[in-house]
CSV table of C-alpha atoms and ligand atoms in Angstrom, one decimal:
chain,number,residue,atom,x,y,z
A,1,MET,CA,85.7,97.5,79.7
A,2,LYS,CA,83.8,100.2,81.7
A,3,HIS,CA,86.7,102.2,83.1
A,4,TYR,CA,90.5,101.7,83.0
A,5,LEU,CA,91.8,102.5,86.4
A,6,SER,CA,94.3,99.8,87.1
A,7,ILE,CA,96.0,96.9,85.3
A,8,HIS,CA,93.4,94.7,87.0
A,9,ASP,CA,90.7,96.2,84.7
A,10,ILE,CA,92.2,93.9,82.1
A,11,ASP,CA,90.7,90.4,82.2
A,12,ASP,CA,93.4,88.7,80.2
A,13,LEU,CA,96.7,90.5,80.1
A,14,GLN,CA,98.4,88.2,77.5
A,15,ALA,CA,95.4,88.4,75.1
A,16,THR,CA,95.4,92.2,75.5
A,17,VAL,CA,99.1,92.5,74.9
A,18,ASN,CA,98.7,90.3,71.7
A,19,GLU,CA,95.8,92.5,70.6
A,20,ALA,CA,97.9,95.7,71.1
A,21,ILE,CA,100.7,94.1,69.0
A,22,GLU,CA,98.1,93.4,66.2
A,23,LEU,CA,96.9,97.1,66.5
A,24,LYS,CA,100.5,98.2,66.1
A,25,LYS,CA,100.7,96.4,62.7
A,26,LYS,CA,97.4,97.9,61.5
A,27,PRO,CA,96.7,101.0,63.6
A,28,TYR,CA,93.8,102.3,61.5
A,29,GLN,CA,91.7,99.1,61.2
A,30,PHE,CA,89.2,100.3,63.8
A,31,GLU,CA,89.0,103.9,62.6
A,32,GLN,CA,85.2,103.7,62.4
A,33,LEU,CA,84.8,102.6,66.0
A,34,GLY,CA,85.4,106.0,67.5
A,35,ARG,CA,83.7,108.0,64.7
A,36,GLN,CA,81.7,110.9,66.3
A,37,LYS,CA,83.0,110.0,69.7
A,38,THR,CA,85.1,112.5,71.8
A,39,ILE,CA,87.7,111.9,74.5
A,40,CYS,CA,88.7,114.6,76.9
A,41,LEU,CA,92.2,114.5,78.4
A,42,LEU,CA,92.4,116.4,81.7
A,43,PHE,CA,95.9,117.0,83.0
A,44,PHE,CA,96.5,118.1,86.6
A,45,ASN,CA,100.2,117.5,86.1
A,46,ASN,CA,102.7,117.7,83.2
A,47,SER,CA,103.1,115.1,80.5
A,48,LEU,CA,104.8,114.5,77.2
A,49,ARG,CA,104.3,110.8,76.4
A,50,THR,CA,100.9,110.3,78.0
A,51,ARG,CA,99.3,113.3,76.4
A,52,LEU,CA,100.6,112.6,72.9
A,53,SER,CA,100.3,108.8,72.8
A,54,THR,CA,96.7,108.8,74.2
A,55,GLN,CA,95.8,111.5,71.7
A,56,LYS,CA,97.3,109.5,68.9
A,57,ALA,CA,95.6,106.3,70.1
A,58,ALA,CA,92.2,108.1,70.1
A,59,MET,CA,92.8,109.6,66.6
A,60,ASN,CA,93.8,106.1,65.3
A,61,LEU,CA,90.4,105.0,66.4
A,62,GLY,CA,88.7,107.9,64.6
A,63,MET,CA,87.9,109.8,67.9
A,64,ARG,CA,87.9,113.5,68.4
A,65,VAL,CA,90.2,114.7,71.1
A,66,MET,CA,90.1,117.6,73.6
A,67,ALA,CA,92.9,118.2,76.0
A,68,MET,CA,93.1,120.6,78.9
A,69,ASN,CA,95.8,121.4,81.4
A,70,PHE,CA,93.3,121.5,84.2
A,71,GLY,CA,95.9,122.3,86.9
A,72,ASP,CA,96.8,125.6,85.2
A,73,GLU,CA,93.7,126.5,83.3
A,74,GLY,CA,90.7,125.0,85.2
A,75,TRP,CA,89.0,126.3,88.3
A,76,GLN,CA,90.5,125.0,91.5
A,77,LEU,CA,88.3,122.0,92.5
A,78,GLU,CA,86.7,121.3,95.8
A,79,PHE,CA,86.2,117.7,96.7
A,80,GLU,CA,84.7,117.8,100.2
A,81,ASP,CA,80.9,117.2,100.5
A,82,GLY,CA,78.8,119.8,102.4
A,83,ILE,CA,81.6,122.3,102.7
A,84,ILE,CA,80.9,126.1,102.6
A,85,MET,CA,82.9,127.2,99.6
A,86,ASP,CA,84.0,130.6,100.7
A,87,GLN,CA,87.7,130.1,100.2
A,88,HIS,CA,89.8,129.9,97.0
A,89,LYS,CA,88.3,126.8,95.4
A,90,ALA,CA,85.7,127.9,92.8
A,91,GLU,CA,84.2,124.7,91.5
A,92,HIS,CA,83.0,121.5,93.1
A,93,ILE,CA,83.9,118.1,91.6
A,94,LYS,CA,80.2,117.3,91.5
A,95,GLU,CA,79.5,119.9,88.8
A,96,ALA,CA,82.9,119.7,87.1
A,97,ALA,CA,82.7,115.9,86.5
A,98,GLN,CA,79.1,116.1,85.3
A,99,VAL,CA,79.8,119.1,83.0
A,100,VAL,CA,82.8,117.3,81.4
A,101,SER,CA,80.5,114.3,80.8
A,102,GLN,CA,78.3,116.5,78.6
A,103,TYR,CA,81.1,117.3,76.2
A,104,CYS,CA,82.7,113.9,75.7
A,105,ASP,CA,82.2,110.1,75.7
A,106,ILE,CA,85.4,109.2,77.7
A,107,VAL,CA,87.4,111.2,80.1
A,108,ALA,CA,91.0,110.5,80.9
A,109,ILE,CA,92.7,112.0,84.0
A,110,ARG,CA,96.2,112.6,85.2
A,111,ALA,CA,96.5,113.6,88.8
A,112,PHE,CA,99.7,112.7,90.7
A,113,ALA,CA,100.3,112.0,94.4
A,114,GLU,CA,101.2,115.1,96.4
A,115,LEU,CA,103.4,113.0,98.6
A,116,LYS,CA,102.5,114.9,101.8
A,117,ASP,CA,99.8,112.6,103.3
A,118,LYS,CA,99.7,108.9,102.4
A,119,GLU,CA,96.0,108.5,103.3
A,120,GLU,CA,95.0,111.5,101.2
A,121,ASP,CA,97.0,110.2,98.2
A,122,GLU,CA,95.7,106.7,98.5
A,123,ALA,CA,92.1,108.1,98.6
A,124,GLU,CA,92.7,109.2,95.0
A,125,LYS,CA,90.3,112.2,95.4
A,126,VAL,CA,90.6,113.5,91.8
A,127,LEU,CA,90.3,110.1,90.0
A,128,ASN,CA,87.6,108.8,92.4
A,129,GLY,CA,85.8,112.1,92.3
A,130,PHE,CA,85.4,111.8,88.5
A,131,ILE,CA,84.5,108.1,88.8
A,132,LYS,CA,81.8,109.0,91.3
A,133,HIS,CA,80.3,112.0,89.6
A,134,ALA,CA,81.0,111.6,85.9
A,135,THR,CA,78.5,109.7,83.8
A,136,ILE,CA,81.1,108.4,81.3
A,137,PRO,CA,84.0,106.0,81.4
A,138,VAL,CA,87.2,107.2,83.1
A,139,VAL,CA,90.8,106.3,82.1
A,140,ASN,CA,93.7,106.6,84.5
A,141,MET,CA,96.6,108.5,82.8
A,142,GLU,CA,98.6,108.3,86.1
A,143,SER,CA,97.0,108.8,89.5
A,144,SER,CA,98.5,108.9,92.9
A,145,VAL,CA,99.1,105.2,93.1
A,146,ALA,CA,98.9,103.8,89.6
A,147,HIS,CA,100.0,104.3,86.0
A,148,PRO,CA,98.3,101.4,84.3
A,149,LEU,CA,98.8,102.7,80.7
A,150,GLN,CA,102.5,102.7,81.3
A,151,ALA,CA,102.4,99.2,82.8
A,152,LEU,CA,100.5,97.9,79.8
A,153,ALA,CA,103.0,99.5,77.4
A,154,ASP,CA,105.8,97.8,79.4
A,155,ALA,CA,104.1,94.4,79.2
A,156,ILE,CA,103.9,94.9,75.4
A,157,THR,CA,107.6,95.8,75.2
A,158,ILE,CA,108.7,92.8,77.3
A,159,LYS,CA,106.6,90.5,75.1
A,160,GLU,CA,108.1,91.9,71.9
A,161,HIS,CA,111.7,91.8,73.2
A,162,SER,CA,111.8,88.6,75.2
A,163,SER,CA,113.9,85.8,73.7
A,164,VAL,CA,113.3,83.3,76.5
A,165,GLU,CA,110.1,81.7,77.7
A,166,ARG,CA,110.4,82.8,81.3
A,167,PRO,CA,112.6,86.0,81.5
A,168,LYS,CA,114.2,87.3,84.6
A,169,VAL,CA,112.9,90.9,85.1
A,170,VAL,CA,114.4,93.2,87.8
A,171,LEU,CA,112.8,96.4,89.0
A,172,SER,CA,115.5,98.5,90.5
A,173,TRP,CA,115.2,101.7,92.6
A,174,MET,CA,117.4,104.6,91.3
A,175,PRO,CA,118.6,107.8,92.9
A,176,HIS,CA,116.9,111.1,92.0
A,177,PRO,CA,117.1,114.6,93.4
A,178,LYS,CA,113.4,115.0,93.8
A,179,ALA,CA,110.8,113.0,95.7
A,180,LEU,CA,108.8,111.0,93.1
A,181,PRO,CA,105.6,109.1,93.4
A,182,HIS,CA,105.2,105.3,93.5
A,183,ALA,CA,102.6,105.0,90.7
A,184,VAL,CA,104.9,103.7,87.9
A,185,ALA,CA,106.6,101.2,90.2
A,186,ASN,CA,103.3,100.0,91.8
A,187,SER,CA,101.7,99.4,88.4
A,188,PHE,CA,104.8,97.7,87.1
A,189,VAL,CA,104.8,95.3,90.1
A,190,ASN,CA,101.0,94.6,89.6
A,191,MET,CA,101.6,93.9,85.9
A,192,MET,CA,104.6,91.6,86.6
A,193,LYS,CA,102.6,89.6,89.1
A,194,LEU,CA,100.4,88.6,86.2
A,195,GLN,CA,103.4,87.5,84.1
A,196,ASP,CA,105.1,84.1,83.8
A,197,ALA,CA,108.6,85.5,84.8
A,198,GLU,CA,111.2,85.5,87.5
A,199,PHE,CA,110.6,88.9,89.1
A,200,VAL,CA,112.8,90.6,91.6
A,201,ILE,CA,112.6,94.1,93.1
A,202,THR,CA,115.7,95.7,94.4
A,203,ASN,CA,115.9,98.9,96.5
A,204,PRO,CA,117.8,100.3,99.5
A,205,GLU,CA,116.5,99.8,103.0
A,206,GLY,CA,113.7,102.2,103.7
A,207,TYR,CA,112.5,102.2,100.1
A,208,ASP,CA,110.3,99.1,100.1
A,209,LEU,CA,107.1,99.8,98.2
A,210,ASN,CA,103.6,99.3,99.7
A,211,PRO,CA,103.7,95.8,101.1
A,212,GLU,CA,100.1,95.2,100.0
A,213,ILE,CA,101.3,95.6,96.4
A,214,THR,CA,104.6,93.7,96.7
A,215,LYS,CA,103.0,90.8,98.6
A,216,GLY,CA,104.5,87.6,97.2
A,217,CYS,CA,107.3,89.4,95.3
A,218,LYS,CA,111.1,88.8,96.0
A,219,ILE,CA,112.7,91.9,97.4
A,220,VAL,CA,116.5,92.1,97.5
A,221,HIS,CA,118.4,95.0,99.1
A,222,ASP,CA,121.7,94.0,97.4
A,223,GLN,CA,121.4,95.4,93.9
A,224,GLN,CA,124.3,93.4,92.5
A,225,GLU,CA,122.8,90.2,93.7
A,226,ALA,CA,119.4,91.1,92.3
A,227,LEU,CA,120.8,92.0,88.8
A,228,LYS,CA,122.5,88.6,88.3
A,229,ASN,CA,121.4,86.9,85.0
A,230,ALA,CA,118.6,89.5,84.4
A,231,ASN,CA,117.0,89.6,81.0
A,232,PHE,CA,115.3,93.0,81.6
A,233,VAL,CA,116.2,95.7,84.0
A,234,TYR,CA,113.5,98.3,84.7
A,235,VAL,CA,114.8,101.3,86.7
A,236,LYS,CA,112.8,103.9,88.4
A,237,ASN,CA,113.1,106.2,91.4
A,238,TRP,CA,110.4,106.4,94.0
A,239,SER,CA,110.4,108.2,97.4
A,240,SER,CA,110.1,106.3,100.6
A,241,TYR,CA,106.7,104.7,101.3
A,242,SER,CA,107.3,103.9,105.0
A,243,ASP,CA,108.7,107.4,105.7
A,244,TYR,CA,106.1,108.7,103.2
A,245,GLY,CA,107.3,110.9,100.4
A,246,LYS,CA,110.8,111.5,101.9
A,247,VAL,CA,114.1,111.3,100.0
A,248,LEU,CA,116.2,109.1,102.3
A,249,SER,CA,119.0,108.4,99.9
A,250,SER,CA,120.5,109.8,96.7
A,251,ASP,CA,123.2,107.1,96.7
A,252,ARG,CA,124.7,107.3,93.2
A,253,SER,CA,126.2,103.8,93.6
A,254,TRP,CA,122.6,102.6,92.6
A,255,THR,CA,122.8,104.5,89.2
A,256,MET,CA,122.5,102.1,86.3
A,257,THR,CA,125.7,101.6,84.4
A,258,GLN,CA,126.7,99.5,81.4
A,259,GLU,CA,128.7,97.3,83.6
A,260,LYS,CA,125.9,96.6,86.0
A,261,LEU,CA,123.4,96.0,83.1
A,262,GLY,CA,125.5,93.3,81.6
A,263,HIS,CA,123.6,91.7,78.7
A,264,ALA,CA,120.2,92.7,80.0
A,265,GLN,CA,117.8,95.0,78.1
A,266,PHE,CA,117.2,98.3,79.8
A,267,MET,CA,113.8,99.8,80.5
A,268,HIS,CA,112.5,103.1,81.9
A,269,CYS,CA,109.2,104.9,81.6
A,270,LEU,CA,110.8,108.4,80.8
A,271,PRO,CA,111.4,111.2,81.4
A,272,VAL,CA,114.8,110.2,82.8
A,273,ARG,CA,117.7,112.2,84.3
A,274,ARG,CA,120.8,111.2,82.4
A,275,ASN,CA,123.8,110.3,84.5
A,276,VAL,CA,121.8,110.4,87.7
A,277,VAL,CA,119.4,107.6,87.1
A,278,VAL,CA,121.3,105.9,84.3
A,279,GLU,CA,124.5,106.7,82.5
A,280,ASP,CA,124.6,107.9,78.9
A,281,ALA,CA,126.2,104.7,77.7
A,282,VAL,CA,123.2,102.6,78.6
A,283,LEU,CA,120.6,105.0,77.2
A,284,ASP,CA,122.5,105.4,74.0
A,285,SER,CA,123.1,101.6,73.5
A,286,ASP,CA,121.1,99.1,71.6
A,287,GLN,CA,120.1,97.5,74.9
A,288,SER,CA,117.9,100.5,75.7
A,289,LEU,CA,114.2,99.9,75.1
A,290,VAL,CA,113.0,103.3,76.3
A,291,ILE,CA,112.0,104.7,72.9
A,292,GLU,CA,110.1,101.5,72.1
A,293,GLN,CA,108.3,101.7,75.5
A,294,ALA,CA,107.3,105.2,74.6
A,295,ASN,CA,106.1,104.0,71.2
A,296,ASN,CA,104.1,101.3,72.8
A,297,ARG,CA,102.2,103.8,74.9
A,298,THR,CA,100.1,104.5,71.8
A,299,PHE,CA,99.1,100.9,71.4
A,300,ALA,CA,98.5,100.4,75.1
A,301,ALA,CA,96.1,103.3,75.1
A,302,GLN,CA,94.6,102.2,71.8
A,303,VAL,CA,93.7,98.7,73.0
A,304,VAL,CA,92.2,100.2,76.2
A,305,LEU,CA,90.1,102.9,74.3
A,306,LYS,CA,89.0,100.2,71.8
A,307,ARG,CA,87.7,98.0,74.6
A,308,ILE,CA,85.8,101.0,76.2
A,309,LEU,CA,84.4,102.1,72.8
A,310,GLU,CA,83.2,98.5,72.2
A,311,THR,CA,81.4,98.6,75.6
A,312,ILE,CA,79.7,102.0,75.1
A,313,SER,CA,78.8,101.2,71.5
A,314,ARG,CA,76.8,98.0,72.5
B,1,CP,N1,106.0,107.9,81.1
B,1,CP,C1,105.1,108.9,81.1
B,1,CP,O1,104.0,108.8,81.7
B,1,CP,O2,105.6,110.0,80.5
B,1,CP,P1,104.9,111.5,80.6
B,1,CP,O3,105.0,111.9,82.1
B,1,CP,O4,105.7,112.4,79.8
B,1,CP,O5,103.5,111.4,80.2
């Protein structure tokens, strides 16, 4: 693997999930692979799980880790070519990406959508700037449109907890007071399209995700109908895609409750707002897989870093 930018950088999802499950049993078996190799984690946005799980994954592989909150601590970056840099941005991505490449062997980036301009977000200027100008592999720790480490952890969690051959998995929009990006939902959809499962997306009118991503997926606007006989219910808020970045509804009748969940297992990427997105009773029940999803972030990152280390060590 050269870079890990989307779930499509994985050739065989099932084999990768199985490998991650094996790594989980013996996390230190490839401790020599990352010896004298360094990963740099650059955060343009906040994180708990991604930062710690990616760091732990790298340490399990024997790597050295440097992390930087670039958004607060780094120079403001310019991305435009040929611009006269006489305003507030002090450093160009061309130098920044090449400089980072001198200090480490892999760079991992988190840079969220700003949700102001769809085209700008979809251009992924931070991630693509590093891909273009860095000379080392790049890992996506959540960009404007994708969160592939989360999606891989979710695939691992579904595999571990599925008791039927072809589970029904429902992705349901949830209310939220803030406008949130589409990255987690997009990557979950892309991952589910690679699974042998009955997959249904449910959201209110006006909240359909990017149709290029959901092409071929069943979308139901009646949540109750969608949830019938579900084995897994994955909940997530996202802002409107068609009315880009807007909060069109905060309808609490969409909030996940124990009654609506029925016998299904509950999933969410975290962080989650209790009693807005999901009621306490669900999160505190045995049906909640959220802590196991967070645990699996380590092994998702570890299998990805292992594949990249194998490529650069050749
Ligand atoms: N799920 C997830 O990416 O969590 P963090 O934002 O805390 O990293």
